Amino acid sequence: MTVSISHVHVLVDDPDAALAFYRDTLGLTVRNEVSQGGFRWITLATASQPEIQIVLSQPHAGRSQEDGDALAALLAKGELRPLQFSSDNLDETFEKVAGSPGADVVQEPVSQPWGARDAAVRDPAGNMVRIEQS
């Protein structure tokens, strides 16, 4: 039996701003986009790992009002789990990400005590995005 990761869901409050960040800044490719009931789901993937897709969706999409409100509150506080990417050129990637609209620099590139060299930003929705040198 083989099990692998296929999709990772990321909550965003503004699909257009998130799309600009993940597609235009990080270079992910849009694989699918669905609108339903006033909400959008946008599926993206990297060229190097097209089998692992990131799904951008809004907190209230497909959820009760109460659950959507709870997730929206966590998103607004920046309390959702981070996304972690790797790059073959951290400095170049960081410069592009740090200069993108809506991105908030949390940590410039630094060598960590555990051996990784990484940086951190918040996407336009406030999600933590960490990028590590591969």
PDB file of C-alpha atoms in Angstrom, residues 10 21-22 26 28 46 49 54 78 80-91 93-94 97-98 103-123 126-134:
ATOM      1  CA  VAL A  10      -5.023  26.969   3.133  1.00  0.00           C
ATOM      2  CA  PHE A  21       0.811  35.924  -3.808  1.00  0.00           C
ATOM      3  CA  TYR A  22       0.941  32.183  -4.508  1.00  0.00           C
ATOM      4  CA  LEU A  26       5.849  32.198  -5.517  1.00  0.00           C
ATOM      5  CA  LEU A  28       2.715  28.233  -8.414  1.00  0.00           C
ATOM      6  CA  THR A  46       4.548  23.814  -8.037  1.00  0.00           C
ATOM      7  CA  GLN A  49       5.820  18.688  -7.281  1.00  0.00           C
ATOM      8  CA  ILE A  54      -2.500  23.671  -2.453  1.00  0.00           C
ATOM      9  CA  GLY A  78      -2.543  34.586  12.400  1.00  0.00           C
ATOM     10  CA  LEU A  80      -3.393  28.831  11.712  1.00  0.00           C
ATOM     11  CA  ARG A  81      -0.531  26.413  11.025  1.00  0.00           C
ATOM     12  CA  PRO A  82       2.250  27.640   8.719  1.00  0.00           C
ATOM     13  CA  LEU A  83       3.038  26.522   5.205  1.00  0.00           C
ATOM     14  CA  GLN A  84       6.609  25.464   4.567  1.00  0.00           C
ATOM     15  CA  PHE A  85       8.277  25.713   1.176  1.00  0.00           C
ATOM     16  CA  SER A  86      11.818  25.059   0.033  1.00  0.00           C
ATOM     17  CA  SER A  87      13.755  27.020  -2.549  1.00  0.00           C
ATOM     18  CA  ASP A  88      17.040  26.413  -4.303  1.00  0.00           C
ATOM     19  CA  ASN A  89      17.816  30.143  -3.873  1.00  0.00           C
ATOM     20  CA  LEU A  90      16.430  31.464  -0.588  1.00  0.00           C
ATOM     21  CA  ASP A  91      17.815  34.992  -0.964  1.00  0.00           C
ATOM     22  CA  THR A  93      12.966  33.973  -3.346  1.00  0.00           C
ATOM     23  CA  PHE A  94      12.877  36.059  -0.177  1.00  0.00           C
ATOM     24  CA  VAL A  97       8.301  37.562  -1.619  1.00  0.00           C
ATOM     25  CA  ALA A  98       9.264  40.451   0.687  1.00  0.00           C
ATOM     26  CA  ALA A 103       3.322  40.184   2.326  1.00  0.00           C
ATOM     27  CA  ASP A 104       4.585  40.946   5.819  1.00  0.00           C
ATOM     28  CA  VAL A 105       8.206  40.031   6.618  1.00  0.00           C
ATOM     29  CA  VAL A 106       8.487  38.118   9.889  1.00  0.00           C
ATOM     30  CA  GLN A 107      12.092  36.909   9.610  1.00  0.00           C
ATOM     31  CA  GLU A 108      14.781  37.665   7.060  1.00  0.00           C
ATOM     32  CA  PRO A 109      16.949  34.754   5.880  1.00  0.00           C
ATOM     33  CA  VAL A 110      18.983  33.338   8.756  1.00  0.00           C
ATOM     34  CA  SER A 111      20.855  30.148   9.583  1.00  0.00           C
ATOM     35  CA  GLN A 112      18.973  28.304  12.318  1.00  0.00           C
ATOM     36  CA  PRO A 113      20.629  26.344  15.166  1.00  0.00           C
ATOM     37  CA  TRP A 114      19.072  23.108  13.838  1.00  0.00           C
ATOM     38  CA  GLY A 115      20.944  23.480  10.553  1.00  0.00           C
ATOM     39  CA  ALA A 116      18.334  24.974   8.249  1.00  0.00           C
ATOM     40  CA  ARG A 117      18.617  28.370   6.608  1.00  0.00           C
ATOM     41  CA  ASP A 118      15.174  29.915   6.297  1.00  0.00           C
ATOM     42  CA  ALA A 119      12.992  33.026   6.241  1.00  0.00           C
ATOM     43  CA  ALA A 120       9.390  33.746   7.191  1.00  0.00           C
ATOM     44  CA  VAL A 121       6.642  36.011   5.889  1.00  0.00           C
ATOM     45  CA  ARG A 122       2.894  36.282   6.313  1.00  0.00           C
ATOM     46  CA  ASP A 123       0.807  35.992   3.168  1.00  0.00           C
ATOM     47  CA  GLY A 126      -1.909  36.459   7.604  1.00  0.00           C
ATOM     48  CA  ASN A 127      -0.836  32.833   7.164  1.00  0.00           C
ATOM     49  CA  MET A 128       2.778  32.202   8.160  1.00  0.00           C
ATOM     50  CA  VAL A 129       4.855  31.043   5.193  1.00  0.00           C
ATOM     51  CA  ARG A 130       8.344  29.716   5.930  1.00  0.00           C
ATOM     52  CA  ILE A 131      10.825  29.218   3.097  1.00  0.00           C
ATOM     53  CA  GLU A 132      13.879  27.055   3.595  1.00  0.00           C
ATOM     54  CA  GLN A 133      16.997  26.766   1.418  1.00  0.00           C
ATOM     55  CA  SER A 134      16.832  23.319  -0.196  1.00  0.00           C
TER      56      SER A 134
END
